[in-house]
PDB file of C-alpha atoms in Angstrom:
ATOM      1  CA  UNK A 142      72.918  94.435  32.165  1.00 49.00           C
ATOM      2  CA  UNK A 143      72.446  92.698  35.469  1.00 57.00           C
ATOM      3  CA  UNK A 144      69.624  94.847  36.427  1.00 56.00           C
ATOM      4  CA  UNK A 145      67.939  94.263  32.983  1.00 53.00           C
ATOM      5  CA  UNK A 146      68.389  90.388  33.349  1.00 50.00           C
ATOM      6  CA  UNK A 147      67.167  90.571  36.816  1.00 58.00           C
ATOM      7  CA  UNK A 148      63.826  92.385  35.528  1.00 50.00           C
ATOM      8  CA  UNK A 149      63.328  89.586  32.937  1.00 52.00           C
ATOM      9  CA  UNK A 150      64.070  86.984  35.598  1.00 54.00           C
ATOM     10  CA  UNK A 151      61.388  88.112  37.981  1.00 54.00           C
ATOM     11  CA  UNK A 152      57.776  88.306  37.146  1.00 52.00           C
ATOM     12  CA  UNK A 153      57.359  91.629  39.117  1.00 55.00           C
ATOM     13  CA  UNK A 154      60.157  93.108  37.019  1.00 58.00           C
ATOM     14  CA  UNK A 155      58.530  91.862  33.770  1.00 57.00           C
ATOM     15  CA  UNK A 156      55.087  93.428  34.621  1.00 63.00           C
ATOM     16  CA  UNK A 157      56.671  96.756  35.445  1.00 67.00           C
ATOM     17  CA  UNK A 158      58.392  96.668  32.165  1.00 59.00           C
ATOM     18  CA  UNK A 159      55.293  96.016  30.331  1.00 65.00           C
ATOM     19  CA  UNK A 160      53.355  98.708  32.162  1.00 70.00           C
ATOM     20  CA  UNK A 161      56.075 101.199  31.346  1.00 73.00           C
ATOM     21  CA  UNK A 162      56.045 100.290  27.683  1.00 69.00           C
ATOM     22  CA  UNK A 163      52.269 100.508  27.458  1.00 74.00           C
ATOM     23  CA  UNK A 164      52.340 103.980  29.059  1.00 72.00           C
ATOM     24  CA  UNK A 165      54.982 105.072  26.608  1.00 74.00           C
ATOM     25  CA  UNK A 166      52.977 103.769  23.571  1.00 73.00           C
ATOM     26  CA  UNK A 167      49.915 105.379  24.797  1.00 73.00           C
ATOM     27  CA  UNK A 168      51.575 108.842  25.237  1.00 73.00           C
ATOM     28  CA  UNK A 169      53.197 108.637  21.869  1.00 74.00           C
ATOM     29  CA  UNK A 170      50.460 107.046  19.717  1.00 74.00           C
ATOM     30  CA  UNK A 171      47.081 107.058  21.285  1.00 74.00           C
ATOM     31  CA  UNK A 172      46.996 110.554  22.825  1.00 72.00           C
ATOM     32  CA  UNK A 173      47.846 112.277  19.701  1.00 73.00           C
ATOM     33  CA  UNK A 174      45.253 110.300  17.670  1.00 73.00           C
ATOM     34  CA  UNK A 175      42.589 111.265  20.148  1.00 72.00           C
ATOM     35  CA  UNK A 176      43.781 114.916  20.064  1.00 71.00           C
ATOM     36  CA  UNK A 177      43.619 114.736  16.121  1.00 73.00           C
ATOM     37  CA  UNK A 178      39.979 113.668  16.285  1.00 75.00           C
ATOM     38  CA  UNK A 179      38.892 116.376  18.432  1.00 79.00           C
ATOM     39  CA  UNK A 180      40.973 119.369  17.174  1.00 81.00           C
ATOM     40  CA  UNK A 181      40.973 120.895  13.621  1.00 82.00           C
ATOM     41  CA  UNK A 182      43.889 122.862  12.424  1.00 84.00           C
ATOM     42  CA  UNK A 183      43.436 125.544   9.913  1.00 88.00           C
ATOM     43  CA  UNK A 184      46.455 126.368   7.884  1.00 88.00           C
ATOM     44  CA  UNK A 185      47.795 129.841   6.847  1.00 89.00           C
ATOM     45  CA  UNK A 186      46.126 131.134   3.745  1.00 89.00           C
ATOM     46  CA  UNK A 187      42.733 129.425   4.658  1.00 92.00           C
ATOM     47  CA  UNK A 188      39.817 130.033   6.769  1.00 91.00           C
ATOM     48  CA  UNK A 189      37.222 127.426   7.876  1.00 89.00           C
ATOM     49  CA  UNK A 190      33.396 127.718   7.710  1.00 89.00           C
ATOM     50  CA  UNK A 191      31.950 125.824  10.804  1.00 87.00           C
ATOM     51  CA  UNK A 192      28.913 123.760   9.410  1.00 86.00           C
ATOM     52  CA  UNK A 193      26.168 121.459  10.934  1.00 84.00           C
ATOM     53  CA  UNK A 194      24.865 118.690   8.614  1.00 79.00           C
ATOM     54  CA  UNK A 195      26.390 120.325   5.625  1.00 77.00           C
ATOM     55  CA  UNK A 196      24.921 123.684   6.264  1.00 82.00           C
ATOM     56  CA  UNK A 197      26.854 126.752   7.508  1.00 85.00           C
ATOM     57  CA  UNK A 198      26.183 127.677  11.284  1.00 87.00           C
ATOM     58  CA  UNK A 199      24.860 131.373  11.345  1.00 86.00           C
ATOM     59  CA  UNK A 200      25.167 133.425  14.566  1.00 85.00           C
ATOM     60  CA  UNK A 201      21.764 134.350  15.958  1.00 84.00           C
ATOM     61  CA  UNK A 202      20.674 136.805  18.654  1.00 77.00           C
ATOM     62  CA  UNK A 203      20.749 135.543  22.239  1.00 76.00           C
ATOM     63  CA  UNK A 204      17.550 135.684  24.143  1.00 69.00           C
ATOM     64  CA  UNK A 205      17.554 138.530  26.441  1.00 63.00           C
ATOM     65  CA  UNK A 206      20.825 140.118  24.930  1.00 66.00           C
ATOM     66  CA  UNK A 207      20.201 142.957  22.607  1.00 66.00           C
ATOM     67  CA  UNK A 208      22.838 143.923  20.298  1.00 66.00           C
ATOM     68  CA  UNK A 209      24.650 140.544  19.993  1.00 69.00           C
ATOM     69  CA  UNK A 210      27.798 141.078  17.798  1.00 75.00           C
ATOM     70  CA  UNK A 211      28.170 139.071  14.921  1.00 78.00           C
ATOM     71  CA  UNK A 212      24.339 138.193  14.232  1.00 84.00           C
ATOM     72  CA  UNK A 213      23.756 137.014  10.785  1.00 82.00           C
ATOM     73  CA  UNK A 214      27.366 135.872  10.103  1.00 87.00           C
ATOM     74  CA  UNK A 215      28.640 132.411   9.646  1.00 88.00           C
ATOM     75  CA  UNK A 216      30.995 130.980  12.092  1.00 89.00           C
ATOM     76  CA  UNK A 217      34.475 131.374  10.826  1.00 90.00           C
ATOM     77  CA  UNK A 218      37.693 129.927  12.108  1.00 88.00           C
ATOM     78  CA  UNK A 219      40.942 131.790  11.560  1.00 87.00           C
ATOM     79  CA  UNK A 220      44.263 130.016  11.000  1.00 88.00           C
ATOM     80  CA  UNK A 221      45.391 128.028  14.184  1.00 87.00           C
ATOM     81  CA  UNK A 222      44.025 125.018  16.245  1.00 85.00           C
ATOM     82  CA  UNK A 223      40.411 124.744  17.326  1.00 84.00           C
ATOM     83  CA  UNK A 224      38.358 122.202  19.184  1.00 80.00           C
ATOM     84  CA  UNK A 225      36.091 120.050  17.022  1.00 74.00           C
ATOM     85  CA  UNK A 226      33.071 117.776  17.613  1.00 72.00           C
ATOM     86  CA  UNK A 227      33.147 115.372  14.607  1.00 65.00           C
ATOM     87  CA  UNK A 228      29.803 113.789  15.386  1.00 66.00           C
ATOM     88  CA  UNK A 229      27.938 117.369  15.148  1.00 74.00           C
ATOM     89  CA  UNK A 230      30.212 119.843  13.300  1.00 77.00           C
ATOM     90  CA  UNK A 231      32.105 119.899  10.064  1.00 84.00           C
ATOM     91  CA  UNK A 232      34.594 122.673   8.869  1.00 85.00           C
ATOM     92  CA  UNK A 233      34.661 123.609   5.161  1.00 87.00           C
ATOM     93  CA  UNK A 234      37.913 125.092   4.246  1.00 89.00           C
ATOM     94  CA  UNK A 235      38.136 128.156   1.990  1.00 90.00           C
ATOM     95  CA  UNK A 236      41.326 129.201   0.286  1.00 91.00           C
ATOM     96  CA  UNK A 237      41.619 133.094   1.040  1.00 91.00           C
ATOM     97  CA  UNK A 238      44.936 133.643  -0.717  1.00 93.00           C
ATOM     98  CA  UNK A 239      45.380 136.188  -3.437  1.00 94.00           C
ATOM     99  CA  UNK A 240      44.468 134.892  -6.962  1.00 93.00           C
ATOM    100  CA  UNK A 241      44.038 136.678 -10.372  1.00 94.00           C
ATOM    101  CA  UNK A 242      41.464 136.844 -12.953  1.00 94.00           C
ATOM    102  CA  UNK A 243      41.593 138.270 -16.531  1.00 93.00           C
ATOM    103  CA  UNK A 244      39.216 140.748 -17.829  1.00 93.00           C
ATOM    104  CA  UNK A 245      38.080 140.608 -21.583  1.00 91.00           C
ATOM    105  CA  UNK A 246      39.796 142.812 -23.949  1.00 89.00           C
ATOM    106  CA  UNK A 247      37.857 145.868 -24.591  1.00 86.00           C
ATOM    107  CA  UNK A 248      37.718 148.903 -26.764  1.00 85.00           C
ATOM    108  CA  UNK A 249      37.464 151.949 -24.441  1.00 85.00           C
ATOM    109  CA  UNK A 250      37.076 155.489 -25.739  1.00 83.00           C
ATOM    110  CA  UNK A 251      38.756 158.392 -23.858  1.00 84.00           C
ATOM    111  CA  UNK A 252      37.576 161.805 -23.549  1.00 85.00           C
ATOM    112  CA  UNK A 253      39.709 162.993 -26.497  1.00 78.00           C
ATOM    113  CA  UNK A 254      37.811 160.394 -28.622  1.00 79.00           C
ATOM    114  CA  UNK A 255      40.984 158.035 -28.879  1.00 76.00           C
ATOM    115  CA  UNK A 256      40.174 154.484 -28.537  1.00 79.00           C
ATOM    116  CA  UNK A 257      42.157 152.180 -26.389  1.00 81.00           C
ATOM    117  CA  UNK A 258      42.243 148.423 -26.733  1.00 83.00           C
ATOM    118  CA  UNK A 259      42.640 147.448 -23.063  1.00 87.00           C
ATOM    119  CA  UNK A 260      43.782 144.221 -21.742  1.00 88.00           C
ATOM    120  CA  UNK A 261      43.476 143.977 -18.125  1.00 92.00           C
ATOM    121  CA  UNK A 262      43.353 141.843 -14.925  1.00 94.00           C
ATOM    122  CA  UNK A 263      42.369 141.962 -11.411  1.00 96.00           C
ATOM    123  CA  UNK A 264      43.674 140.406  -8.164  1.00 96.00           C
ATOM    124  CA  UNK A 265      41.409 139.418  -5.469  1.00 96.00           C
ATOM    125  CA  UNK A 266      40.804 137.479  -2.371  1.00 95.00           C
ATOM    126  CA  UNK A 267      38.068 136.447  -0.093  1.00 94.00           C
ATOM    127  CA  UNK A 268      37.864 138.542   3.217  1.00 92.00           C
ATOM    128  CA  UNK A 269      38.195 136.386   6.382  1.00 89.00           C
ATOM    129  CA  UNK A 270      35.112 137.513   8.170  1.00 89.00           C
ATOM    130  CA  UNK A 271      31.599 135.921   8.815  1.00 89.00           C
ATOM    131  CA  UNK A 272      29.800 138.468   6.901  1.00 89.00           C
ATOM    132  CA  UNK A 273      32.034 138.511   3.864  1.00 91.00           C
ATOM    133  CA  UNK A 274      32.494 134.671   3.764  1.00 89.00           C
ATOM    134  CA  UNK A 275      28.669 134.263   3.932  1.00 87.00           C
ATOM    135  CA  UNK A 276      28.240 136.498   0.821  1.00 90.00           C
ATOM    136  CA  UNK A 277      31.122 134.739  -0.833  1.00 89.00           C
ATOM    137  CA  UNK A 278      29.675 131.330  -0.039  1.00 83.00           C
ATOM    138  CA  UNK A 279      25.860 131.676  -0.131  1.00 79.00           C
ATOM    139  CA  UNK A 280      24.801 134.807  -1.992  1.00 78.00           C
ATOM    140  CA  UNK A 281      26.949 134.972  -4.981  1.00 80.00           C
ATOM    141  CA  UNK A 282      26.486 132.425  -7.743  1.00 76.00           C
ATOM    142  CA  UNK A 283      29.692 133.356  -9.683  1.00 88.00           C
ATOM    143  CA  UNK A 284      32.029 135.643  -7.646  1.00 91.00           C
ATOM    144  CA  UNK A 285      34.632 136.321 -10.537  1.00 92.00           C
ATOM    145  CA  UNK A 286      32.139 136.973 -13.129  1.00 93.00           C
ATOM    146  CA  UNK A 287      30.216 139.448 -10.949  1.00 93.00           C
ATOM    147  CA  UNK A 288      33.283 141.173  -9.644  1.00 95.00           C
ATOM    148  CA  UNK A 289      34.607 141.263 -13.205  1.00 95.00           C
ATOM    149  CA  UNK A 290      31.484 143.217 -14.384  1.00 95.00           C
ATOM    150  CA  UNK A 291      31.708 145.790 -11.483  1.00 96.00           C
ATOM    151  CA  UNK A 292      35.548 146.435 -12.004  1.00 96.00           C
ATOM    152  CA  UNK A 293      35.143 146.677 -15.938  1.00 94.00           C
ATOM    153  CA  UNK A 294      32.446 149.142 -15.454  1.00 95.00           C
ATOM    154  CA  UNK A 295      34.784 151.151 -13.022  1.00 95.00           C
ATOM    155  CA  UNK A 296      37.648 150.842 -15.558  1.00 94.00           C
ATOM    156  CA  UNK A 297      35.484 152.063 -18.435  1.00 93.00           C
ATOM    157  CA  UNK A 298      34.605 155.134 -16.408  1.00 93.00           C
ATOM    158  CA  UNK A 299      38.168 155.850 -15.440  1.00 92.00           C
ATOM    159  CA  UNK A 300      39.440 155.661 -19.084  1.00 89.00           C
ATOM    160  CA  UNK A 301      36.486 157.718 -20.387  1.00 89.00           C
ATOM    161  CA  UNK A 302      37.485 160.708 -18.405  1.00 88.00           C
ATOM    162  CA  UNK A 303      41.134 160.536 -19.789  1.00 85.00           C
ATOM    163  CA  UNK A 304      42.563 162.950 -22.236  1.00 84.00           C
ATOM    164  CA  UNK A 305      45.339 162.104 -24.842  1.00 76.00           C
ATOM    165  CA  UNK A 306      46.250 159.008 -26.737  1.00 73.00           C
ATOM    166  CA  UNK A 307      48.184 157.197 -23.894  1.00 78.00           C
ATOM    167  CA  UNK A 308      46.822 155.489 -20.606  1.00 81.00           C
ATOM    168  CA  UNK A 309      48.527 156.366 -17.363  1.00 84.00           C
ATOM    169  CA  UNK A 310      50.755 154.021 -15.358  1.00 86.00           C
ATOM    170  CA  UNK A 311      49.279 151.163 -13.466  1.00 88.00           C
ATOM    171  CA  UNK A 312      49.957 152.960 -10.085  1.00 89.00           C
ATOM    172  CA  UNK A 313      47.725 155.872 -11.137  1.00 91.00           C
ATOM    173  CA  UNK A 314      44.923 153.698 -12.994  1.00 90.00           C
ATOM    174  CA  UNK A 315      44.949 151.098 -10.321  1.00 92.00           C
ATOM    175  CA  UNK A 316      44.260 153.482  -7.457  1.00 93.00           C
ATOM    176  CA  UNK A 317      41.373 155.251  -9.387  1.00 93.00           C
ATOM    177  CA  UNK A 318      39.754 151.950 -10.180  1.00 94.00           C
ATOM    178  CA  UNK A 319      40.012 150.344  -6.874  1.00 94.00           C
ATOM    179  CA  UNK A 320      38.786 153.528  -5.092  1.00 94.00           C
ATOM    180  CA  UNK A 321      35.655 153.472  -7.466  1.00 95.00           C
ATOM    181  CA  UNK A 322      34.659 149.821  -6.927  1.00 95.00           C
ATOM    182  CA  UNK A 323      36.393 148.234  -3.950  1.00 95.00           C
ATOM    183  CA  UNK A 324      33.513 148.996  -1.650  1.00 96.00           C
ATOM    184  CA  UNK A 325      30.890 147.730  -4.018  1.00 96.00           C
ATOM    185  CA  UNK A 326      32.751 144.487  -4.751  1.00 96.00           C
ATOM    186  CA  UNK A 327      33.334 143.737  -1.031  1.00 95.00           C
ATOM    187  CA  UNK A 328      29.574 144.468  -0.236  1.00 93.00           C
ATOM    188  CA  UNK A 329      28.117 142.212  -3.100  1.00 93.00           C
ATOM    189  CA  UNK A 330      30.735 139.645  -3.458  1.00 94.00           C
ATOM    190  CA  UNK A 331      32.519 139.425  -0.170  1.00 93.00           C
ATOM    191  CA  UNK A 332      35.910 139.742  -1.785  1.00 95.00           C
ATOM    192  CA  UNK A 333      38.747 142.427  -1.610  1.00 96.00           C
ATOM    193  CA  UNK A 334      40.065 143.871  -4.751  1.00 96.00           C
ATOM    194  CA  UNK A 335      43.880 144.023  -4.315  1.00 95.00           C
ATOM    195  CA  UNK A 336      44.916 145.313  -7.619  1.00 94.00           C
ATOM    196  CA  UNK A 337      43.686 146.276 -11.144  1.00 94.00           C
ATOM    197  CA  UNK A 338      46.440 145.827 -13.674  1.00 91.00           C
ATOM    198  CA  UNK A 339      46.471 147.039 -17.304  1.00 88.00           C
ATOM    199  CA  UNK A 340      48.346 144.051 -18.923  1.00 84.00           C
ATOM    200  CA  UNK A 341      48.391 145.413 -22.535  1.00 73.00           C
ATOM    201  CA  UNK A 342      47.038 148.320 -24.645  1.00 63.00           C
ATOM    202  CA  UNK A 343      46.878 148.153 -28.379  1.00 52.00           C
ATOM    203  CA  UNK A 344      49.041 145.171 -28.779  1.00 48.00           C
ATOM    204  CA  UNK A 345      48.273 144.192 -32.138  1.00 50.00           C
ATOM    205  CA  UNK A 346      49.922 145.378 -35.318  1.00 50.00           C
ATOM    206  CA  UNK A 347      46.571 145.979 -37.110  1.00 51.00           C
ATOM    207  CA  UNK A 348      45.216 148.044 -34.146  1.00 56.00           C
ATOM    208  CA  UNK A 349      48.185 150.242 -34.136  1.00 58.00           C
ATOM    209  CA  UNK A 350      48.075 150.641 -37.967  1.00 59.00           C
ATOM    210  CA  UNK A 351      44.361 151.649 -37.754  1.00 60.00           C
ATOM    211  CA  UNK A 352      45.042 154.230 -35.107  1.00 61.00           C
ATOM    212  CA  UNK A 353      47.993 155.639 -37.061  1.00 64.00           C
ATOM    213  CA  UNK A 354      45.771 156.119 -40.231  1.00 63.00           C
ATOM    214  CA  UNK A 355      43.183 157.745 -38.055  1.00 61.00           C
ATOM    215  CA  UNK A 356      45.514 160.164 -36.509  1.00 59.00           C
ATOM    216  CA  UNK A 357      46.850 161.032 -40.096  1.00 58.00           C
ATOM    217  CA  UNK A 358      43.313 161.645 -41.282  1.00 55.00           C
ATOM    218  CA  UNK A 359      42.685 164.088 -38.369  1.00 57.00           C
ATOM    219  CA  UNK A 360      45.987 166.000 -39.167  1.00 57.00           C
ATOM    220  CA  UNK A 361      45.317 169.692 -40.077  1.00 63.00           C
ATOM    221  CA  UNK A 362      46.928 169.340 -43.587  1.00 61.00           C
ATOM    222  CA  UNK A 363      44.658 166.200 -44.341  1.00 51.00           C
ATOM    223  CA  UNK A 364      41.547 168.144 -43.079  1.00 53.00           C
ATOM    224  CA  UNK A 365      42.541 171.186 -45.229  1.00 59.00           C
ATOM    225  CA  UNK A 366      42.937 168.879 -48.322  1.00 53.00           C
ATOM    226  CA  UNK A 367      39.595 167.372 -47.912  1.00 47.00           C
ATOM    227  CA  UNK A 368      37.950 170.937 -47.641  1.00 58.00           C
ATOM    228  CA  UNK A 369      39.605 171.946 -50.854  1.00 60.00           C
ATOM    229  CA  UNK A 370      38.166 168.873 -52.571  1.00 53.00           C
ATOM    230  CA  UNK A 371      34.727 170.067 -51.526  1.00 54.00           C
TER     231      UNK A 371
END
């Protein structure tokens, strides 16, 4: 206490105390604020497209350096802390977490002639790379609609080759459809197809009844009776 009172009592001690307090406040408040201005942090589950004046920055070939990697890709920042120049550059955050989109219910006919009323959905996510995010942001007007058309066509072709009146499990059908369409969806939409799931098949009572009647009409005894009438 005597040391503290002596510092307040002398002008030199007060000046030293003020300098120490100013240094502490600068370290605790000013320095973090400056770092916040010149450092951008990208959270997990996101990617940041680097832009200039609102337009994505696209890597170009350097003069005198043939085969520059990443030419034509947008500059993408992965999760973590990166240097920022707020007067010249901005960062557009893209959510790259997995999400799901429902496909419209469709009547699909198998190889045996049986019709399946298929309710399905697909899970997808943008791929964190300059090429894929450039397609995702610049070249595709509606990602989910275009991807849904490609996946629906692959699902139709997979069901079309099936025999019998029952669809296989999701583990089998999912692998078939993803193998058929994953490369195309990534090329034209910039997204990865994670899963294709059959969420329902012939769920309505009316559809089940119509299929039962159709099955009974195709039975051998019913066909014989029709021939006898003729």
